[in-house]
CSV table of C-alpha atoms in Angstrom, one decimal:
chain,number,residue,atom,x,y,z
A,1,UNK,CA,7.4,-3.3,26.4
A,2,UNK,CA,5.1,-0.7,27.4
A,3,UNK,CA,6.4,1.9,25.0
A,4,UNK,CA,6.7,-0.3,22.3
A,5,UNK,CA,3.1,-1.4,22.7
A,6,UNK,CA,2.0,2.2,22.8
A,7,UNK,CA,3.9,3.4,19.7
A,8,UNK,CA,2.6,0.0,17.7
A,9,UNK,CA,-0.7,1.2,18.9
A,10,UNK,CA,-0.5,4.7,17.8
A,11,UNK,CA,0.4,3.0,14.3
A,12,UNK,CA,-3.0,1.0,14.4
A,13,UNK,CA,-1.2,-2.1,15.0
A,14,UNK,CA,-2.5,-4.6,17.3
A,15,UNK,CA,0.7,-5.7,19.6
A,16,UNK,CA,-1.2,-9.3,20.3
A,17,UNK,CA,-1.5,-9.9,16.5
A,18,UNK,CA,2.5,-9.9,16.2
A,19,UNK,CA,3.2,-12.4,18.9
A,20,UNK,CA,-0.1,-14.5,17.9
A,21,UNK,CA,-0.7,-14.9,14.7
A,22,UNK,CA,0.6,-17.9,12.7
A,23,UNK,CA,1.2,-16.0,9.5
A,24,UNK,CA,3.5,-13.9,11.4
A,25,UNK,CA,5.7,-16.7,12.4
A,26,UNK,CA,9.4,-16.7,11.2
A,27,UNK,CA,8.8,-13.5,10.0
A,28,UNK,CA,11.3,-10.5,9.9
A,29,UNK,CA,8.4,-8.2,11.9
A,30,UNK,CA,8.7,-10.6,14.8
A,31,UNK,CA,12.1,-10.8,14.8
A,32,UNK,CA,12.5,-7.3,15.2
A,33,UNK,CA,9.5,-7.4,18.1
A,34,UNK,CA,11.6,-9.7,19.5
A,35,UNK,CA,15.2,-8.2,19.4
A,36,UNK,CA,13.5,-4.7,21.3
A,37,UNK,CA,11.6,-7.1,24.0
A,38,UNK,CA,14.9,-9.4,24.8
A,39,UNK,CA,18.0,-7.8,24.1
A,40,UNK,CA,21.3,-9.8,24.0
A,41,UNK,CA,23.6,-7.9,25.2
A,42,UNK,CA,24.3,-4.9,27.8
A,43,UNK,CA,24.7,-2.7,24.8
A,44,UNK,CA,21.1,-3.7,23.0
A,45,UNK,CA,19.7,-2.9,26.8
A,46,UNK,CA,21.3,0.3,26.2
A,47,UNK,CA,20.1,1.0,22.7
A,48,UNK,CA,16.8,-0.3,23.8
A,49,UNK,CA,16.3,2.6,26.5
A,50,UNK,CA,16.6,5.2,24.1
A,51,UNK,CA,13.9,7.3,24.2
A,52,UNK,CA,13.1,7.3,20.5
A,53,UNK,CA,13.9,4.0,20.1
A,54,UNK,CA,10.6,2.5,20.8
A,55,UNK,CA,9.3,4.9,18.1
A,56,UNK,CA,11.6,3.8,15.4
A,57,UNK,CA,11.2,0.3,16.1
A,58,UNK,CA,7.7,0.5,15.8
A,59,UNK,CA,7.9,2.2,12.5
A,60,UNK,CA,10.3,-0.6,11.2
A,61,UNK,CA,7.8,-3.2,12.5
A,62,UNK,CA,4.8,-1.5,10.6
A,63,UNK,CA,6.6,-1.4,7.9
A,64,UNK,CA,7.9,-4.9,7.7
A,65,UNK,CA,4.4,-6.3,8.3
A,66,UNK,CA,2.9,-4.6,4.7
A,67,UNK,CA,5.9,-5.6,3.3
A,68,UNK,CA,4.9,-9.2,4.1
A,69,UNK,CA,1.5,-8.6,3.2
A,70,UNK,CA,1.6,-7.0,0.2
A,71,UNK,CA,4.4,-10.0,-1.1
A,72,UNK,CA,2.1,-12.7,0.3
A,73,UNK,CA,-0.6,-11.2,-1.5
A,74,UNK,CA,1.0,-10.9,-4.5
A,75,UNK,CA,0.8,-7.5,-5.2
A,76,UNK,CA,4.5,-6.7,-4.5
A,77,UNK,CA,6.9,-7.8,-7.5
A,78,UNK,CA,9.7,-7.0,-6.6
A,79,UNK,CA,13.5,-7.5,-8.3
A,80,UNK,CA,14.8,-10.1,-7.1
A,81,UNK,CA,11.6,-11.9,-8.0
A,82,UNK,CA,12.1,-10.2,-11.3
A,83,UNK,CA,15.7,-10.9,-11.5
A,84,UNK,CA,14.8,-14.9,-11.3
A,85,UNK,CA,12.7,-14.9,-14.3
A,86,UNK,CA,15.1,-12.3,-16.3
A,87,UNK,CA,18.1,-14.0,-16.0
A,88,UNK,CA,21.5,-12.7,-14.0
A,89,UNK,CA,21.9,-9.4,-15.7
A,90,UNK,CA,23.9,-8.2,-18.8
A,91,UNK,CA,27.0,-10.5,-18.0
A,92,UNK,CA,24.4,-13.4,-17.2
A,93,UNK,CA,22.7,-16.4,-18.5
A,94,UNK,CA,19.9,-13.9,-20.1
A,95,UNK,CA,20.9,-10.7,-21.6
A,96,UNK,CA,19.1,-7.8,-22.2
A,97,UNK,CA,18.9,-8.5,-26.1
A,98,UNK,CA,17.8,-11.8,-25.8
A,99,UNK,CA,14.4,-12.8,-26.8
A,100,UNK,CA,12.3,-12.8,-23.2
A,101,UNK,CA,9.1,-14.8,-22.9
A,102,UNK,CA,8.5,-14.5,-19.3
A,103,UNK,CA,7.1,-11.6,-19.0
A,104,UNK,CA,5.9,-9.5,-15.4
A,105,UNK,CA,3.6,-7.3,-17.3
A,106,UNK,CA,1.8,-7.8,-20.8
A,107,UNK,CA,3.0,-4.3,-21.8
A,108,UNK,CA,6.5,-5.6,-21.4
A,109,UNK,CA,8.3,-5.7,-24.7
A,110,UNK,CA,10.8,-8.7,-26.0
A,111,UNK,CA,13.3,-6.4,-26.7
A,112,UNK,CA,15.0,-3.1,-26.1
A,113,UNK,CA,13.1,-0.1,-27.5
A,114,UNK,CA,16.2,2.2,-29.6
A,115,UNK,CA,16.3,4.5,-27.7
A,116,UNK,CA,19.5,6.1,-26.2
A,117,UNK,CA,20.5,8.1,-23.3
A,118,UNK,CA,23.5,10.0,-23.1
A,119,UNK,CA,24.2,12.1,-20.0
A,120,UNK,CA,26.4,14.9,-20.7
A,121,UNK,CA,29.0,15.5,-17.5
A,122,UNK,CA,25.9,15.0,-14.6
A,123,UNK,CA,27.3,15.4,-10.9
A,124,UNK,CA,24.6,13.4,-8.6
A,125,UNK,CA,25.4,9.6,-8.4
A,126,UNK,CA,22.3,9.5,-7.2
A,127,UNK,CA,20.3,11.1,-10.3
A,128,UNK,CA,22.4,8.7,-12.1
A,129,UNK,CA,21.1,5.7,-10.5
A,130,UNK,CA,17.5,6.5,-10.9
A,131,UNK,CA,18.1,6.9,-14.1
A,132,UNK,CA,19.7,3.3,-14.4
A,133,UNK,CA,16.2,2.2,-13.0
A,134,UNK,CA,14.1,4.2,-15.8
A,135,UNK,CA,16.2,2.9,-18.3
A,136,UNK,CA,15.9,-0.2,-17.2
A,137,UNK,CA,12.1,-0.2,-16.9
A,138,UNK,CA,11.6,1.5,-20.1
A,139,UNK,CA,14.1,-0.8,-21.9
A,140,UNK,CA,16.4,1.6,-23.7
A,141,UNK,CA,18.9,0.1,-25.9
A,142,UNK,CA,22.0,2.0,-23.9
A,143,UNK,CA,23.3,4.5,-21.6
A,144,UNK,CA,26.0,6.9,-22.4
A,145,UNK,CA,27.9,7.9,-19.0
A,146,UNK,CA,29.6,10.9,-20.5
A,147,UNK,CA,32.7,13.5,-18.6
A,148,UNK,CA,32.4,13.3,-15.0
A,149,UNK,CA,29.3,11.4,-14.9
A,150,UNK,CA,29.6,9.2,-11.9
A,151,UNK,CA,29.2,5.4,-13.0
A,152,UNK,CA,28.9,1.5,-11.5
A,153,UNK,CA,30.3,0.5,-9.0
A,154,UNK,CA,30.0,3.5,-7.3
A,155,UNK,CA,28.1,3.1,-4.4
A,156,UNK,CA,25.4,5.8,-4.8
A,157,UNK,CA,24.7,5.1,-8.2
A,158,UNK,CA,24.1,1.3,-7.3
A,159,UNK,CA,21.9,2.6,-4.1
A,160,UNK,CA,19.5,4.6,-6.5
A,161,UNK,CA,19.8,2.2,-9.1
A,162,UNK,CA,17.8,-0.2,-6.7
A,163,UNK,CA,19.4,-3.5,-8.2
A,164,UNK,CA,19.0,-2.6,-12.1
A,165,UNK,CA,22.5,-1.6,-12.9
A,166,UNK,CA,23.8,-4.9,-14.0
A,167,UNK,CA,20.6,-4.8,-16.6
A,168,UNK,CA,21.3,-1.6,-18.1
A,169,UNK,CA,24.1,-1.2,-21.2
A,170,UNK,CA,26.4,1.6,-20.9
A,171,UNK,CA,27.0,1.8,-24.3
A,172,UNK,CA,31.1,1.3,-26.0
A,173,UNK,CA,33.0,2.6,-28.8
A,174,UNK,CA,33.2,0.4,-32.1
A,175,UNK,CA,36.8,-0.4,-30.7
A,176,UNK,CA,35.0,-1.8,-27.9
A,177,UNK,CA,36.3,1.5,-25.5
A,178,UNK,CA,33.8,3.4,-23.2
A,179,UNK,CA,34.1,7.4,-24.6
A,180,UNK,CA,34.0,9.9,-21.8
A,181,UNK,CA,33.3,12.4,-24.2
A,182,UNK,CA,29.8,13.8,-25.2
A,183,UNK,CA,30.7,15.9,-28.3
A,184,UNK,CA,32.2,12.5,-29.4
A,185,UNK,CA,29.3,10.4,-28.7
A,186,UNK,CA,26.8,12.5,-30.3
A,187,UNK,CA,28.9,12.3,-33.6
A,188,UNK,CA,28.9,8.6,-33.5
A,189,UNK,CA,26.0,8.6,-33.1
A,190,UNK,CA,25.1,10.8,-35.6
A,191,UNK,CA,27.1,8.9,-38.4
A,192,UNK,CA,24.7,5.6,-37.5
A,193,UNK,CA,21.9,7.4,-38.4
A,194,UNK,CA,20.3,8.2,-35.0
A,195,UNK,CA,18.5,10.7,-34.7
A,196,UNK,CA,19.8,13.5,-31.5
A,197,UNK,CA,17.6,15.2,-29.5
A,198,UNK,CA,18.7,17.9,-27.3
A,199,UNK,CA,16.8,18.3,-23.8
A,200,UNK,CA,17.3,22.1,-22.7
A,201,UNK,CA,15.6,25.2,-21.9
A,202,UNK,CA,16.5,27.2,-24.4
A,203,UNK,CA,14.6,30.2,-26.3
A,204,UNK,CA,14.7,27.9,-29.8
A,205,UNK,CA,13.7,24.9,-27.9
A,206,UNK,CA,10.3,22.7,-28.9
A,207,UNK,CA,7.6,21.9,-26.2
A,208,UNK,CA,8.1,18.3,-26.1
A,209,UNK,CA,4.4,17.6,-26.7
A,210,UNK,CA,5.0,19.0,-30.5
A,211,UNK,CA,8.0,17.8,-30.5
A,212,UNK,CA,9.4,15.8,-34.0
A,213,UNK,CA,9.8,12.3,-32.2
A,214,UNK,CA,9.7,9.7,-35.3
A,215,UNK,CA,6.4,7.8,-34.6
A,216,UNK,CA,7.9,4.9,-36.6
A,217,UNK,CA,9.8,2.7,-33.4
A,218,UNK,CA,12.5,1.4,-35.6
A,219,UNK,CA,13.9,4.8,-36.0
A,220,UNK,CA,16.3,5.1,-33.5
A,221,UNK,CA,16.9,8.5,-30.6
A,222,UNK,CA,19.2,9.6,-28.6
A,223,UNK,CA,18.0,12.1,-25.8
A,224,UNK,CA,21.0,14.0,-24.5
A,225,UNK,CA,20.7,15.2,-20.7
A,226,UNK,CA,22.7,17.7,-19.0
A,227,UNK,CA,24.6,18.7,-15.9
A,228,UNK,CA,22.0,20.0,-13.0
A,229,UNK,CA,23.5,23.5,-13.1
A,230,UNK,CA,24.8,24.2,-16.6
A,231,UNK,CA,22.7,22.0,-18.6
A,232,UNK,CA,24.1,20.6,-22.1
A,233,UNK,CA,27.0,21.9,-23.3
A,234,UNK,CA,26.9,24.7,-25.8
A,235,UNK,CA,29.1,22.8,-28.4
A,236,UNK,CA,26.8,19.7,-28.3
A,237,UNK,CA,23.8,21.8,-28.3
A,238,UNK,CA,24.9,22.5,-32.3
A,239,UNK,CA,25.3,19.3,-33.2
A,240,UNK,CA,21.4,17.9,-31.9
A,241,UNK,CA,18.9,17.6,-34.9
A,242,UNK,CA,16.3,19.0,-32.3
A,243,UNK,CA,16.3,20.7,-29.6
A,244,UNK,CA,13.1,20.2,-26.9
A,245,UNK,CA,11.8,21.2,-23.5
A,246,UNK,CA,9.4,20.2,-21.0
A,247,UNK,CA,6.8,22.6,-20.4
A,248,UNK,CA,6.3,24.0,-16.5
A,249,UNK,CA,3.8,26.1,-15.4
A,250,UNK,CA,5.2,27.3,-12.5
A,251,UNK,CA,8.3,29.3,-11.4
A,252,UNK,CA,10.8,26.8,-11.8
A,253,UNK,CA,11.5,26.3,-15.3
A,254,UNK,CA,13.1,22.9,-14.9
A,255,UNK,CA,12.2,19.6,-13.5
A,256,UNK,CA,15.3,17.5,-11.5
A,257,UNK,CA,17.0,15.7,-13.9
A,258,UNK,CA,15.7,12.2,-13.4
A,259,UNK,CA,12.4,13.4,-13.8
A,260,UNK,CA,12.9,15.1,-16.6
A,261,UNK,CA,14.2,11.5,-18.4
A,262,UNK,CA,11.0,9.9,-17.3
A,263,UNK,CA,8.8,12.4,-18.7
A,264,UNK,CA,10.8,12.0,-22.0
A,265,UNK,CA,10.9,8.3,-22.4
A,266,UNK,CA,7.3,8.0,-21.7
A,267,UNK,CA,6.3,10.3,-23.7
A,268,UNK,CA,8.6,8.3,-26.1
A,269,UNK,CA,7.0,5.4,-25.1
A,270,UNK,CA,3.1,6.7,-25.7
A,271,UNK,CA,3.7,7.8,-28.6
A,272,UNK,CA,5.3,4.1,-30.0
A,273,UNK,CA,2.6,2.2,-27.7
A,274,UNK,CA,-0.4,3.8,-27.2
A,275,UNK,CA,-2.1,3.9,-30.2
């Protein structure tokens, strides 16, 4: 008790307040108070006596306690919150294309912006998840899972994805087939009249704050992202209308890659929105 009142006091956390106040009650803070104080078995006693374990209970408590703070204020929205007003996901009662009225934000759109993202042969699942999340949050119309690009259900990508997987489209064929390959996509894509944009570092490449994005929305992109080491392949390179870069200004002449797609639908999105 004594070490787990002097590491909840180093945090700035009264120890009093967890096992007094009402609002606290029921609450997953004092349950883990709780299970350090009074373990149930010899092997809890034994965790329990760890030196560091005081420490990381502690942390877990503090945490716990803004989590309920900042939900019973109402400043945390958080998915599955989301999820209820939303619907159940692309497979669920509400789709992704359907018309949306409840709304979390008033700069949330009805509908998905056209806007595609095509990953060309990335390796990190967990790149791929956060970029799930973006595309979620930004409402792009799909996401092309190209080559060896890890997709859902695998375990990383979900983990990143933070819950917005089932949301996302990953884009199919006319035949109604999933193509694995980007030179492919980028054709098709082509033929429907969207337009391609290339993100690289390349000598011929445009700073992406002149580059030619349409500023008319219903003119639909496609941003084409490639593996962490190699970038986009040469062959797809070719076939991009444009070709466009994200300016640095340090030594590192690329951002990670899931950056790099936030900076670009933003961007995107400013330019559509924020007149």
């Amino acid at each position: 008790r004594n070490r787990l009142y002097s590491e909840l006091t180093k945090l700035g956390i009264d120890p009093t307040e967890i096992e007094t106040h009402p609002d606290l009650f029921g609450t997953a803070a004092l349950r883990t108070y709780n299970s350090f104080l009074l373990p149930k078995s010899e092997g809890a006693w034994a965790v329990a006596e760890s030196p560091t374990r005081a420490r990381a209970v502690a942390n877990s408590i503090s945490f716990l306690m803004r989590e309920y703070k900042a939900d019973h204020e109402k400043w945390l929205r958080n998915v599955d919150k989301n999820r209820a007003e939303h619907g159940n996901g692309i497979d669920g009662t509400m789709r992704l294309n359907d018309h949306v009225s409840n709304t979390t934000s008033p700069e949330r759109n009805s509908c998905k912006h056209p806007i595609t993202i095509i990953l060309d042969n990335v390796r990190s699942a967990h790149n791929v998840g956060n970029i799930l999340r973006l595309a979620e949050t930004s409402q792009v119309d799909t996401v092309r899972l190209c080559g060896m690009t890890p997709r859902p259900p695998h375990p990383k990508v979900l983990k990143t994805a933070m819950g917005s997987a089932e949301y996302v489209s990953l884009g199919a064929d006319d035949d109604g087939t999933t193509n694995l390959s980007t030179l492919r996509t980028v054709l098709d894509l082509k033929a429907k009249g969207v337009l391609i944009f290339g993100v690289e570092t390349t000598k011929n490449a445009t700073s992406l704050w002149n580059a030619p994005i349409p500023s008319d929305e219903n003119i639909p992109v496609a941003y084409i992202f490639g593996n962490e080491l190699i970038g986009v392949d040469v062959d797809v390179l070719r076939e991009c209308d444009s070709i466009i870069s994200i300016p640095t200004y340090g030594i590192k002449n690329s951002l990670n890659i899931a950056n790099c797609v936030s900076v670009v639908l933003w961007e995107t999105l400013r330019r559509w929105h924020g007149k």
